[in-house]
GROMACS .gro file of N, CA and C in nm:
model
  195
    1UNK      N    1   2.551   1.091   7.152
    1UNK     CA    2   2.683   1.064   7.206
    1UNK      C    3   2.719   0.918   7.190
    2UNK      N    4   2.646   0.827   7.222
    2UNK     CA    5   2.650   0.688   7.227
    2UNK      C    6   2.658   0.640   7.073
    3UNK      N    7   2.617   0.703   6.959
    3UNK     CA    8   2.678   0.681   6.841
    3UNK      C    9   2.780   0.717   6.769
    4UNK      N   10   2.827   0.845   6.819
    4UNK     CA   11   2.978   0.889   6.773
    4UNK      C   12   3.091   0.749   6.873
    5UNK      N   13   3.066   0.725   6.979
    5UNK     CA   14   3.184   0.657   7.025
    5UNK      C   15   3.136   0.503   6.959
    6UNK      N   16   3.063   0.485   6.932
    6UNK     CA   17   3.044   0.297   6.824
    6UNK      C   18   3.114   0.333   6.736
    7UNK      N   19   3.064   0.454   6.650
    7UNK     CA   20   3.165   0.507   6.530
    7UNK      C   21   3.299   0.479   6.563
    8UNK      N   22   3.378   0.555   6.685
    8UNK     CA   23   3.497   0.592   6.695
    8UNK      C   24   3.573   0.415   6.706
    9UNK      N   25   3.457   0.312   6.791
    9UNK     CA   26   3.486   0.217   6.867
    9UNK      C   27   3.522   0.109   6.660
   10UNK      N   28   3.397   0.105   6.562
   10UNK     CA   29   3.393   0.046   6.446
   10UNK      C   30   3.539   0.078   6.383
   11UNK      N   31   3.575   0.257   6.400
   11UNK     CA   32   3.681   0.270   6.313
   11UNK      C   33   3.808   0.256   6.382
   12UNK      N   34   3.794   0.206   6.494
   12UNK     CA   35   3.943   0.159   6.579
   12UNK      C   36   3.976   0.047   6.533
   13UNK      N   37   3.852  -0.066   6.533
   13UNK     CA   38   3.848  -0.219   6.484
   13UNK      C   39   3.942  -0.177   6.313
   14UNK      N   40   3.877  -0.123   6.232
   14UNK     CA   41   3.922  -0.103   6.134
   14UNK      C   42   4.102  -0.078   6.141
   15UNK      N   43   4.129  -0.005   6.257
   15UNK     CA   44   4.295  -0.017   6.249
   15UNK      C   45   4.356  -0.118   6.303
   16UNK      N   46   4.275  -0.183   6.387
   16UNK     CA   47   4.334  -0.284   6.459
   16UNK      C   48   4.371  -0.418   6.404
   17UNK      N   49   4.279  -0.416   6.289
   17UNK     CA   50   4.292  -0.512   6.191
   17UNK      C   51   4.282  -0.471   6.050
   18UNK      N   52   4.415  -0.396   5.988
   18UNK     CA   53   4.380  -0.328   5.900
   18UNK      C   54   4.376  -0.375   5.735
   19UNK      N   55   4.421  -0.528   5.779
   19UNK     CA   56   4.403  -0.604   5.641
   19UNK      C   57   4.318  -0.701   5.649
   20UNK      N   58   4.225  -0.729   5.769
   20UNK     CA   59   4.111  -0.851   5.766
   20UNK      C   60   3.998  -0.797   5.641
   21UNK      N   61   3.970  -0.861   5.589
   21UNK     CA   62   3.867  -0.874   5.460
   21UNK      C   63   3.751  -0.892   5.487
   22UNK      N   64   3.772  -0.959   5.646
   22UNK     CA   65   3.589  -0.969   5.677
   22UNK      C   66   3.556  -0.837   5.808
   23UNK      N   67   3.672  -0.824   5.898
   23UNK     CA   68   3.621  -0.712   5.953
   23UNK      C   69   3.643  -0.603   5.930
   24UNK      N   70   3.770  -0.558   5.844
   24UNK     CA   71   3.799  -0.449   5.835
   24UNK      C   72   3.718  -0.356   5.762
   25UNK      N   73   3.650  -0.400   5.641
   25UNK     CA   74   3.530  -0.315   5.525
   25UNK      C   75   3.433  -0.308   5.609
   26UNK      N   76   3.390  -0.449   5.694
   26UNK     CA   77   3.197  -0.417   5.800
   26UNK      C   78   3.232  -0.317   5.864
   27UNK      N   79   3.364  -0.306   5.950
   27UNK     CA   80   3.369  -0.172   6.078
   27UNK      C   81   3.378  -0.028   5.968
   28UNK      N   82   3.456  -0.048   5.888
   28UNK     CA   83   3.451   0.073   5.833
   28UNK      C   84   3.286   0.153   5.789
   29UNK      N   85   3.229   0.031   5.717
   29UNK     CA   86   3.059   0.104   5.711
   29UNK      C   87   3.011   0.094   5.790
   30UNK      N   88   3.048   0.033   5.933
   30UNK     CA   89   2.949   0.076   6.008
   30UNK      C   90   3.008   0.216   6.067
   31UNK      N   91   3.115   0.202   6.045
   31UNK     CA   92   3.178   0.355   6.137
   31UNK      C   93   3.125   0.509   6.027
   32UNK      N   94   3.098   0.456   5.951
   32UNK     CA   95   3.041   0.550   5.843
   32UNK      C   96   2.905   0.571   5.850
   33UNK      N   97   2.825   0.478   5.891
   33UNK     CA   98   2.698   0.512   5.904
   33UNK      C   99   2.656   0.576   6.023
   34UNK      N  100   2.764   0.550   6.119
   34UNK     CA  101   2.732   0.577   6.284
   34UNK      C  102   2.790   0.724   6.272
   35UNK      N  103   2.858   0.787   6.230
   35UNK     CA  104   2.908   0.914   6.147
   35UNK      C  105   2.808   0.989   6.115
   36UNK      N  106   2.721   0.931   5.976
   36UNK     CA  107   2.635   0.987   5.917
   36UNK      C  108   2.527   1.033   6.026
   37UNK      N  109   2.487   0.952   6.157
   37UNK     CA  110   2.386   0.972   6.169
   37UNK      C  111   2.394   1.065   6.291
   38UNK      N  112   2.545   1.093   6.290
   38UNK     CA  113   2.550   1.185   6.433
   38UNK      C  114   2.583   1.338   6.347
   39UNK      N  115   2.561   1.326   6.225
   39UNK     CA  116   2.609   1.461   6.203
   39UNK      C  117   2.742   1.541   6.124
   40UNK      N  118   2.812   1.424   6.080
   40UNK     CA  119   2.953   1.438   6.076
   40UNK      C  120   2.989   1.498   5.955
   41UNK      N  121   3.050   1.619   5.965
   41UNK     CA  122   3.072   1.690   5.817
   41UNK      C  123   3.131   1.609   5.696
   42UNK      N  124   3.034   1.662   5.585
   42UNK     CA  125   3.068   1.543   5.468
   42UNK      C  126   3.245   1.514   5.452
   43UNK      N  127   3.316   1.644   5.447
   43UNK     CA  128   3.509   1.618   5.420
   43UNK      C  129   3.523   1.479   5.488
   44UNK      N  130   3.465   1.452   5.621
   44UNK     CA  131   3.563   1.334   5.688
   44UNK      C  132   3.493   1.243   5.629
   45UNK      N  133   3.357   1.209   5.621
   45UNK     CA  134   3.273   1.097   5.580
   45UNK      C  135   3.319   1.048   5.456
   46UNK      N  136   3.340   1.180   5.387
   46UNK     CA  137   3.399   1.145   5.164
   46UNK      C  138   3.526   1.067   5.214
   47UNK      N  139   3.634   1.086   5.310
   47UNK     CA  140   3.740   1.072   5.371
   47UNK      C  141   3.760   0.897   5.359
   48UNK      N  142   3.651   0.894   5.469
   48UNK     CA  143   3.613   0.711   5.496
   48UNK      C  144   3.583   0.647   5.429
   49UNK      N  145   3.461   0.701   5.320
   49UNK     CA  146   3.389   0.630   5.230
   49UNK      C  147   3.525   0.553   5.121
   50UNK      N  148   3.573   0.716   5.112
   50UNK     CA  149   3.732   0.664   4.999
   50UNK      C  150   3.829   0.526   5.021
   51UNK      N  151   3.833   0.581   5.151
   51UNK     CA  152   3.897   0.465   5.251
   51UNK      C  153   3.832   0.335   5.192
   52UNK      N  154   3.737   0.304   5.213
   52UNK     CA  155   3.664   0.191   5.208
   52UNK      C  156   3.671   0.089   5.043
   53UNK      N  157   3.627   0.209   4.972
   53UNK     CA  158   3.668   0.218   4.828
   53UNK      C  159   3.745   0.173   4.759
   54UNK      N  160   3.916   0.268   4.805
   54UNK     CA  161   4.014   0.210   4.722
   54UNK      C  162   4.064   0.100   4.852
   55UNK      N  163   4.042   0.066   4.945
   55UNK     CA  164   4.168  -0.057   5.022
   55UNK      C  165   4.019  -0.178   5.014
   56UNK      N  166   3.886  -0.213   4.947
   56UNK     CA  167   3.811  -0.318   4.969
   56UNK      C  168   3.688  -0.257   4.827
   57UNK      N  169   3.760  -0.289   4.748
   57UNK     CA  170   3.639  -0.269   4.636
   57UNK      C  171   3.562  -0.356   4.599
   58UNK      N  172   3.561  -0.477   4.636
   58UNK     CA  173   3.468  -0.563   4.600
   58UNK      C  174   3.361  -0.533   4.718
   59UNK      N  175   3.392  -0.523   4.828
   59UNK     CA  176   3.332  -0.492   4.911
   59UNK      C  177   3.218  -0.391   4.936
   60UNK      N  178   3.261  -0.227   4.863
   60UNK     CA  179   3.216  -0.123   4.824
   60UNK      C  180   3.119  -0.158   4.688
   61UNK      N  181   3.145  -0.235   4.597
   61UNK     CA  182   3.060  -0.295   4.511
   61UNK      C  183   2.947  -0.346   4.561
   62UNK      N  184   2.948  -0.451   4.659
   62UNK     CA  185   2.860  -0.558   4.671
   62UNK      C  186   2.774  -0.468   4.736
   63UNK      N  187   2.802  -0.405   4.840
   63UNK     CA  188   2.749  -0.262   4.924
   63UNK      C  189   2.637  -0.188   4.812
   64UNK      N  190   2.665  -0.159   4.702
   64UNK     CA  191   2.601  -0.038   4.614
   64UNK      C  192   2.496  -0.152   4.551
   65UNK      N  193   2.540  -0.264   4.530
   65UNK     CA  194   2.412  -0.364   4.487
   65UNK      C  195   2.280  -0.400   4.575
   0.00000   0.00000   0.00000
């Protein structure tokens, strides 16, 4: 329970600041990992990951390195 609401709490940050470059990509993976680990059907996770992807690709790069 206590990791779905960090999730919910990471991907709020993500709207709250939806063009910061430094928090908006960290909350998003962390809201993705806190996701992953509670269970969360892949549709929404592919959902976020995309998210992450096309609005911070350097970001999603440096991530896969």
């Amino acid at each position: 329970i206590y990791m779905e609401e960090a999730a919910k709490l990471y991907q709020a940050a993500a709207i709250v600041w939806p063009e910061d470059e430094n928090i908006t990509p960290r909350a998003l993976d962390k809201a993705i990992e806190a996701y992953r680990r509670v269970g969360k059907d892949d549709t929404f996770l592919k959902k976020l990951v995309n998210e992450l992807q096309s609005r911070f690709p350097e970001f999603y790069q440096k991530k896969k390195v």
